[in-house]
Amino acid sequence: MVLVAKNRTHIASVAFYIKSSFLPRAFRHAMNSDQKSKGEMEMYQISNFIDNDDITTLASLGAFTVLEYQRDLSVMPQDAQIAYFANAMNVRKRQVVCDLSKANGGITLQAGAMQWTVGNVNATTGIKGVGDLLGKAMRGKVTGESAIKPEYTGNGTLVLEPTYHHILLVDLQDWNGSIVLDDGLFLACESTLKHKAVMRSNFSSAVAGGEGLFNLGVSGSGILCLESVCPREELVEITLQDDILKVDGNMAIAWSGSLNFTVERSGKSLMGSAVSGEGLVNVFRGTGKVLLAPVAQGIA
């Protein structure tokens, strides 16, 4: 192949093309806008990770990729039997890898979730002032989530701590831009998404519903990464169109922010509720979606 340079600018472009094209693919990872103008490459190589034959890719959406370890090759002899049957029952380590060059505004993590980073990665607290700090501290107190969620920006790679929980990747466009999460479900999201504490519509839903008085609400346009005790294959997704869903127990792990959540009697009267054996049920009204686990949380 012959490249012909027509002018001085074209000569620089041809030289950069030759420089980058003959580098190994693993080294040609990322380049920010400042480096592009200077023709400098940011280079790093990650080997025996995603390309490891013991690791498979479960899902990929936006900047997030979910990996799963097929076997625990470092298990000790005394634990081998437990590890064998755990693996047979789908109890495996899973890990999230974030490509920051694809993230919309960076990545926000649950505190302590980061394991390692490589390349051009900058970490901040995400605090924009005293008022913002107080607001996040109050929201963390009532929702049970970490008050400070670190934010990572740049164009490098961010790897999260491995977990035995199941990872769910959610596009908020599929939830009409707003979702309410059960406690402990949040793991990471694109930093353009906004967080808020969502209070139950009445006090009874907190006392009798088993979902607490406050939950974490996430809104905006972007990708959300959730950590669930139940795999996506077992979750039941119910879509309501100006209708009602009644659930006996705290099996709802996430629901649209547009839904109204209350706790009510299962029957029209106290006697009817007592005879039916159901008593009080969680009720979701309106238009939106609900994710249900197959069994009440804490039992699975």
JSON list of C-alpha atoms in Angstrom, two decimals, residues 13-163:
[
{"chain": "A", "resi": 13, "resn": "SER", "atom": "CA", "xyz": [-1.68, 12.44, 9.32]},
{"chain": "A", "resi": 14, "resn": "VAL", "atom": "CA", "xyz": [0.11, 9.82, 7.24]},
{"chain": "A", "resi": 15, "resn": "ALA", "atom": "CA", "xyz": [2.97, 9.61, 9.75]},
{"chain": "A", "resi": 16, "resn": "PHE", "atom": "CA", "xyz": [0.51, 9.15, 12.65]},
{"chain": "A", "resi": 17, "resn": "TYR", "atom": "CA", "xyz": [-1.41, 6.49, 10.71]},
{"chain": "A", "resi": 18, "resn": "ILE", "atom": "CA", "xyz": [1.78, 4.52, 10.13]},
{"chain": "A", "resi": 19, "resn": "LYS", "atom": "CA", "xyz": [2.85, 4.92, 13.77]},
{"chain": "A", "resi": 20, "resn": "SER", "atom": "CA", "xyz": [-0.47, 3.65, 15.17]},
{"chain": "A", "resi": 21, "resn": "SER", "atom": "CA", "xyz": [-1.25, 0.97, 12.59]},
{"chain": "A", "resi": 22, "resn": "PHE", "atom": "CA", "xyz": [1.86, -1.10, 13.23]},
{"chain": "A", "resi": 23, "resn": "LEU", "atom": "CA", "xyz": [1.47, -1.15, 17.03]},
{"chain": "A", "resi": 24, "resn": "PRO", "atom": "CA", "xyz": [0.00, -4.32, 18.57]},
{"chain": "A", "resi": 25, "resn": "ARG", "atom": "CA", "xyz": [-3.74, -4.00, 19.02]},
{"chain": "A", "resi": 26, "resn": "ALA", "atom": "CA", "xyz": [-3.56, -4.33, 22.81]},
{"chain": "A", "resi": 27, "resn": "PHE", "atom": "CA", "xyz": [-1.39, -1.22, 22.97]},
{"chain": "A", "resi": 28, "resn": "ARG", "atom": "CA", "xyz": [-3.67, 0.95, 20.82]},
{"chain": "A", "resi": 29, "resn": "HIS", "atom": "CA", "xyz": [-6.29, 1.49, 23.51]},
{"chain": "A", "resi": 30, "resn": "ALA", "atom": "CA", "xyz": [-7.10, 5.15, 24.10]},
{"chain": "A", "resi": 31, "resn": "MET", "atom": "CA", "xyz": [-6.19, 8.69, 23.19]},
{"chain": "A", "resi": 32, "resn": "ASN", "atom": "CA", "xyz": [-7.74, 11.84, 24.63]},
{"chain": "A", "resi": 33, "resn": "SER", "atom": "CA", "xyz": [-8.34, 15.05, 22.66]},
{"chain": "A", "resi": 34, "resn": "ASP", "atom": "CA", "xyz": [-5.16, 16.77, 23.90]},
{"chain": "A", "resi": 35, "resn": "GLN", "atom": "CA", "xyz": [-3.02, 13.81, 22.94]},
{"chain": "A", "resi": 36, "resn": "LYS", "atom": "CA", "xyz": [-4.66, 13.65, 19.52]},
{"chain": "A", "resi": 37, "resn": "SER", "atom": "CA", "xyz": [-3.49, 17.17, 18.76]},
{"chain": "A", "resi": 38, "resn": "LYS", "atom": "CA", "xyz": [0.06, 16.25, 19.76]},
{"chain": "A", "resi": 39, "resn": "GLY", "atom": "CA", "xyz": [0.01, 12.87, 18.05]},
{"chain": "A", "resi": 40, "resn": "GLU", "atom": "CA", "xyz": [0.93, 11.10, 21.30]},
{"chain": "A", "resi": 41, "resn": "MET", "atom": "CA", "xyz": [-0.41, 7.70, 22.24]},
{"chain": "A", "resi": 42, "resn": "GLU", "atom": "CA", "xyz": [-1.44, 6.55, 25.71]},
{"chain": "A", "resi": 43, "resn": "MET", "atom": "CA", "xyz": [-0.49, 2.88, 25.75]},
{"chain": "A", "resi": 44, "resn": "TYR", "atom": "CA", "xyz": [-1.10, -0.01, 28.11]},
{"chain": "A", "resi": 45, "resn": "GLN", "atom": "CA", "xyz": [-1.63, -3.72, 27.73]},
{"chain": "A", "resi": 46, "resn": "ILE", "atom": "CA", "xyz": [-3.96, -6.01, 29.72]},
{"chain": "A", "resi": 47, "resn": "SER", "atom": "CA", "xyz": [-3.21, -9.70, 29.28]},
{"chain": "A", "resi": 48, "resn": "ASN", "atom": "CA", "xyz": [-4.75, -12.87, 30.72]},
{"chain": "A", "resi": 49, "resn": "PHE", "atom": "CA", "xyz": [-7.91, -11.08, 31.84]},
{"chain": "A", "resi": 50, "resn": "ILE", "atom": "CA", "xyz": [-10.79, -10.81, 29.38]},
{"chain": "A", "resi": 51, "resn": "ASP", "atom": "CA", "xyz": [-8.88, -13.12, 27.03]},
{"chain": "A", "resi": 52, "resn": "ASN", "atom": "CA", "xyz": [-8.51, -15.78, 29.78]},
{"chain": "A", "resi": 53, "resn": "ASP", "atom": "CA", "xyz": [-10.24, -19.03, 28.77]},
{"chain": "A", "resi": 54, "resn": "ASP", "atom": "CA", "xyz": [-11.62, -19.35, 32.31]},
{"chain": "A", "resi": 55, "resn": "ILE", "atom": "CA", "xyz": [-13.53, -16.06, 31.94]},
{"chain": "A", "resi": 56, "resn": "THR", "atom": "CA", "xyz": [-16.65, -15.48, 29.85]},
{"chain": "A", "resi": 57, "resn": "THR", "atom": "CA", "xyz": [-18.48, -12.26, 29.03]},
{"chain": "A", "resi": 58, "resn": "LEU", "atom": "CA", "xyz": [-22.04, -12.38, 30.36]},
{"chain": "A", "resi": 59, "resn": "ALA", "atom": "CA", "xyz": [-23.28, -8.99, 29.17]},
{"chain": "A", "resi": 60, "resn": "SER", "atom": "CA", "xyz": [-22.09, -5.71, 27.73]},
{"chain": "A", "resi": 61, "resn": "LEU", "atom": "CA", "xyz": [-23.96, -2.40, 27.59]},
{"chain": "A", "resi": 62, "resn": "GLY", "atom": "CA", "xyz": [-22.46, 1.03, 27.05]},
{"chain": "A", "resi": 63, "resn": "ALA", "atom": "CA", "xyz": [-19.27, 1.37, 29.10]},
{"chain": "A", "resi": 64, "resn": "PHE", "atom": "CA", "xyz": [-20.01, -1.72, 31.23]},
{"chain": "A", "resi": 65, "resn": "THR", "atom": "CA", "xyz": [-18.94, -5.32, 30.60]},
{"chain": "A", "resi": 66, "resn": "VAL", "atom": "CA", "xyz": [-19.84, -8.15, 33.00]},
{"chain": "A", "resi": 67, "resn": "LEU", "atom": "CA", "xyz": [-17.37, -11.03, 33.32]},
{"chain": "A", "resi": 68, "resn": "GLU", "atom": "CA", "xyz": [-17.87, -14.41, 34.99]},
{"chain": "A", "resi": 69, "resn": "TYR", "atom": "CA", "xyz": [-15.20, -16.81, 36.26]},
{"chain": "A", "resi": 70, "resn": "GLN", "atom": "CA", "xyz": [-16.15, -20.33, 35.20]},
{"chain": "A", "resi": 71, "resn": "ARG", "atom": "CA", "xyz": [-14.02, -22.06, 37.87]},
{"chain": "A", "resi": 72, "resn": "ASP", "atom": "CA", "xyz": [-12.15, -21.13, 41.02]},
{"chain": "A", "resi": 73, "resn": "LEU", "atom": "CA", "xyz": [-8.71, -22.45, 40.13]},
{"chain": "A", "resi": 74, "resn": "SER", "atom": "CA", "xyz": [-7.11, -21.20, 43.35]},
{"chain": "A", "resi": 75, "resn": "VAL", "atom": "CA", "xyz": [-9.32, -23.23, 45.70]},
{"chain": "A", "resi": 76, "resn": "MET", "atom": "CA", "xyz": [-7.55, -25.18, 48.46]},
{"chain": "A", "resi": 77, "resn": "PRO", "atom": "CA", "xyz": [-7.98, -28.98, 48.82]},
{"chain": "A", "resi": 78, "resn": "GLN", "atom": "CA", "xyz": [-10.11, -28.75, 51.95]},
{"chain": "A", "resi": 79, "resn": "ASP", "atom": "CA", "xyz": [-12.55, -26.44, 50.14]},
{"chain": "A", "resi": 80, "resn": "ALA", "atom": "CA", "xyz": [-12.61, -28.24, 46.78]},
{"chain": "A", "resi": 81, "resn": "GLN", "atom": "CA", "xyz": [-15.85, -30.15, 47.40]},
{"chain": "A", "resi": 82, "resn": "ILE", "atom": "CA", "xyz": [-17.75, -27.03, 48.45]},
{"chain": "A", "resi": 83, "resn": "ALA", "atom": "CA", "xyz": [-16.36, -25.10, 45.48]},
{"chain": "A", "resi": 84, "resn": "TYR", "atom": "CA", "xyz": [-17.35, -27.87, 43.06]},
{"chain": "A", "resi": 85, "resn": "PHE", "atom": "CA", "xyz": [-21.00, -27.95, 44.11]},
{"chain": "A", "resi": 86, "resn": "ALA", "atom": "CA", "xyz": [-21.15, -24.16, 44.43]},
{"chain": "A", "resi": 87, "resn": "ASN", "atom": "CA", "xyz": [-20.01, -23.86, 40.81]},
{"chain": "A", "resi": 88, "resn": "ALA", "atom": "CA", "xyz": [-22.61, -26.43, 39.75]},
{"chain": "A", "resi": 89, "resn": "MET", "atom": "CA", "xyz": [-25.30, -24.25, 41.35]},
{"chain": "A", "resi": 90, "resn": "ASN", "atom": "CA", "xyz": [-24.13, -21.12, 39.49]},
{"chain": "A", "resi": 91, "resn": "VAL", "atom": "CA", "xyz": [-22.33, -19.65, 42.52]},
{"chain": "A", "resi": 92, "resn": "ARG", "atom": "CA", "xyz": [-19.46, -17.99, 40.68]},
{"chain": "A", "resi": 93, "resn": "LYS", "atom": "CA", "xyz": [-17.38, -14.85, 40.90]},
{"chain": "A", "resi": 94, "resn": "ARG", "atom": "CA", "xyz": [-18.48, -12.01, 38.64]},
{"chain": "A", "resi": 95, "resn": "GLN", "atom": "CA", "xyz": [-16.74, -8.76, 37.87]},
{"chain": "A", "resi": 96, "resn": "VAL", "atom": "CA", "xyz": [-17.58, -5.50, 36.09]},
{"chain": "A", "resi": 97, "resn": "VAL", "atom": "CA", "xyz": [-15.11, -3.81, 33.72]},
{"chain": "A", "resi": 98, "resn": "CYS", "atom": "CA", "xyz": [-15.74, -0.18, 32.73]},
{"chain": "A", "resi": 99, "resn": "ASP", "atom": "CA", "xyz": [-14.32, 1.43, 29.58]},
{"chain": "A", "resi": 100, "resn": "LEU", "atom": "CA", "xyz": [-14.29, 5.09, 30.60]},
{"chain": "A", "resi": 101, "resn": "SER", "atom": "CA", "xyz": [-13.86, 6.24, 27.01]},
{"chain": "A", "resi": 102, "resn": "LYS", "atom": "CA", "xyz": [-17.43, 5.02, 26.38]},
{"chain": "A", "resi": 103, "resn": "ALA", "atom": "CA", "xyz": [-18.95, 6.44, 29.59]},
{"chain": "A", "resi": 104, "resn": "ASN", "atom": "CA", "xyz": [-21.34, 9.38, 29.43]},
{"chain": "A", "resi": 105, "resn": "GLY", "atom": "CA", "xyz": [-19.80, 11.86, 31.88]},
{"chain": "A", "resi": 106, "resn": "GLY", "atom": "CA", "xyz": [-17.74, 9.26, 33.74]},
{"chain": "A", "resi": 107, "resn": "ILE", "atom": "CA", "xyz": [-18.67, 6.43, 36.12]},
{"chain": "A", "resi": 108, "resn": "THR", "atom": "CA", "xyz": [-20.13, 6.74, 39.64]},
{"chain": "A", "resi": 109, "resn": "LEU", "atom": "CA", "xyz": [-19.48, 3.80, 41.99]},
{"chain": "A", "resi": 110, "resn": "GLN", "atom": "CA", "xyz": [-20.75, 2.52, 45.28]},
{"chain": "A", "resi": 111, "resn": "ALA", "atom": "CA", "xyz": [-18.07, 3.35, 47.86]},
{"chain": "A", "resi": 112, "resn": "GLY", "atom": "CA", "xyz": [-15.37, 0.67, 48.03]},
{"chain": "A", "resi": 113, "resn": "ALA", "atom": "CA", "xyz": [-16.36, -0.99, 44.74]},
{"chain": "A", "resi": 114, "resn": "MET", "atom": "CA", "xyz": [-13.19, -0.10, 42.80]},
{"chain": "A", "resi": 115, "resn": "GLN", "atom": "CA", "xyz": [-10.49, -2.79, 42.58]},
{"chain": "A", "resi": 116, "resn": "TRP", "atom": "CA", "xyz": [-7.98, -1.32, 40.08]},
{"chain": "A", "resi": 117, "resn": "THR", "atom": "CA", "xyz": [-7.62, 1.16, 37.24]},
{"chain": "A", "resi": 118, "resn": "VAL", "atom": "CA", "xyz": [-5.18, 1.57, 34.37]},
{"chain": "A", "resi": 119, "resn": "GLY", "atom": "CA", "xyz": [-4.56, 4.41, 31.94]},
{"chain": "A", "resi": 120, "resn": "ASN", "atom": "CA", "xyz": [-5.86, 7.95, 32.16]},
{"chain": "A", "resi": 121, "resn": "VAL", "atom": "CA", "xyz": [-8.30, 7.67, 35.09]},
{"chain": "A", "resi": 122, "resn": "ASN", "atom": "CA", "xyz": [-9.14, 10.48, 37.51]},
{"chain": "A", "resi": 123, "resn": "ALA", "atom": "CA", "xyz": [-11.07, 9.93, 40.74]},
{"chain": "A", "resi": 124, "resn": "THR", "atom": "CA", "xyz": [-13.12, 12.58, 42.57]},
{"chain": "A", "resi": 125, "resn": "THR", "atom": "CA", "xyz": [-15.59, 12.55, 45.44]},
{"chain": "A", "resi": 126, "resn": "GLY", "atom": "CA", "xyz": [-18.35, 14.06, 43.31]},
{"chain": "A", "resi": 127, "resn": "ILE", "atom": "CA", "xyz": [-19.00, 16.65, 46.04]},
{"chain": "A", "resi": 128, "resn": "LYS", "atom": "CA", "xyz": [-19.82, 20.09, 44.60]},
{"chain": "A", "resi": 129, "resn": "GLY", "atom": "CA", "xyz": [-20.00, 22.04, 47.85]},
{"chain": "A", "resi": 130, "resn": "VAL", "atom": "CA", "xyz": [-21.13, 22.00, 51.48]},
{"chain": "A", "resi": 131, "resn": "GLY", "atom": "CA", "xyz": [-24.80, 21.90, 50.54]},
{"chain": "A", "resi": 132, "resn": "ASP", "atom": "CA", "xyz": [-24.20, 18.99, 48.18]},
{"chain": "A", "resi": 133, "resn": "LEU", "atom": "CA", "xyz": [-22.28, 17.14, 50.90]},
{"chain": "A", "resi": 134, "resn": "LEU", "atom": "CA", "xyz": [-25.07, 17.58, 53.44]},
{"chain": "A", "resi": 135, "resn": "GLY", "atom": "CA", "xyz": [-27.69, 16.51, 50.93]},
{"chain": "A", "resi": 136, "resn": "LYS", "atom": "CA", "xyz": [-25.78, 13.35, 49.98]},
{"chain": "A", "resi": 137, "resn": "ALA", "atom": "CA", "xyz": [-25.08, 12.54, 53.63]},
{"chain": "A", "resi": 138, "resn": "MET", "atom": "CA", "xyz": [-28.78, 12.82, 54.45]},
{"chain": "A", "resi": 139, "resn": "ARG", "atom": "CA", "xyz": [-29.77, 10.74, 51.43]},
{"chain": "A", "resi": 140, "resn": "GLY", "atom": "CA", "xyz": [-27.24, 8.05, 52.35]},
{"chain": "A", "resi": 141, "resn": "LYS", "atom": "CA", "xyz": [-28.52, 7.97, 55.92]},
{"chain": "A", "resi": 142, "resn": "VAL", "atom": "CA", "xyz": [-32.15, 7.39, 54.99]},
{"chain": "A", "resi": 143, "resn": "THR", "atom": "CA", "xyz": [-31.58, 5.01, 52.06]},
{"chain": "A", "resi": 144, "resn": "GLY", "atom": "CA", "xyz": [-28.80, 2.93, 53.64]},
{"chain": "A", "resi": 145, "resn": "GLU", "atom": "CA", "xyz": [-26.51, 3.66, 50.68]},
{"chain": "A", "resi": 146, "resn": "SER", "atom": "CA", "xyz": [-23.02, 5.16, 50.96]},
{"chain": "A", "resi": 147, "resn": "ALA", "atom": "CA", "xyz": [-23.17, 8.94, 51.37]},
{"chain": "A", "resi": 148, "resn": "ILE", "atom": "CA", "xyz": [-20.16, 9.58, 49.13]},
{"chain": "A", "resi": 149, "resn": "LYS", "atom": "CA", "xyz": [-20.07, 7.78, 45.79]},
{"chain": "A", "resi": 150, "resn": "PRO", "atom": "CA", "xyz": [-16.72, 8.36, 44.02]},
{"chain": "A", "resi": 151, "resn": "GLU", "atom": "CA", "xyz": [-16.73, 9.43, 40.37]},
{"chain": "A", "resi": 152, "resn": "TYR", "atom": "CA", "xyz": [-14.15, 8.28, 37.81]},
{"chain": "A", "resi": 153, "resn": "THR", "atom": "CA", "xyz": [-13.43, 10.09, 34.55]},
{"chain": "A", "resi": 154, "resn": "GLY", "atom": "CA", "xyz": [-10.88, 9.73, 31.76]},
{"chain": "A", "resi": 155, "resn": "ASN", "atom": "CA", "xyz": [-10.40, 7.23, 28.96]},
{"chain": "A", "resi": 156, "resn": "GLY", "atom": "CA", "xyz": [-8.71, 4.32, 30.74]},
{"chain": "A", "resi": 157, "resn": "THR", "atom": "CA", "xyz": [-10.09, 1.10, 32.21]},
{"chain": "A", "resi": 158, "resn": "LEU", "atom": "CA", "xyz": [-11.81, 0.75, 35.59]},
{"chain": "A", "resi": 159, "resn": "VAL", "atom": "CA", "xyz": [-12.30, -2.70, 37.16]},
{"chain": "A", "resi": 160, "resn": "LEU", "atom": "CA", "xyz": [-14.65, -3.33, 40.07]},
{"chain": "A", "resi": 161, "resn": "GLU", "atom": "CA", "xyz": [-14.28, -5.75, 42.97]},
{"chain": "A", "resi": 162, "resn": "PRO", "atom": "CA", "xyz": [-15.46, -9.30, 42.19]},
{"chain": "A", "resi": 163, "resn": "THR", "atom": "CA", "xyz": [-18.75, -10.43, 43.70]}
]
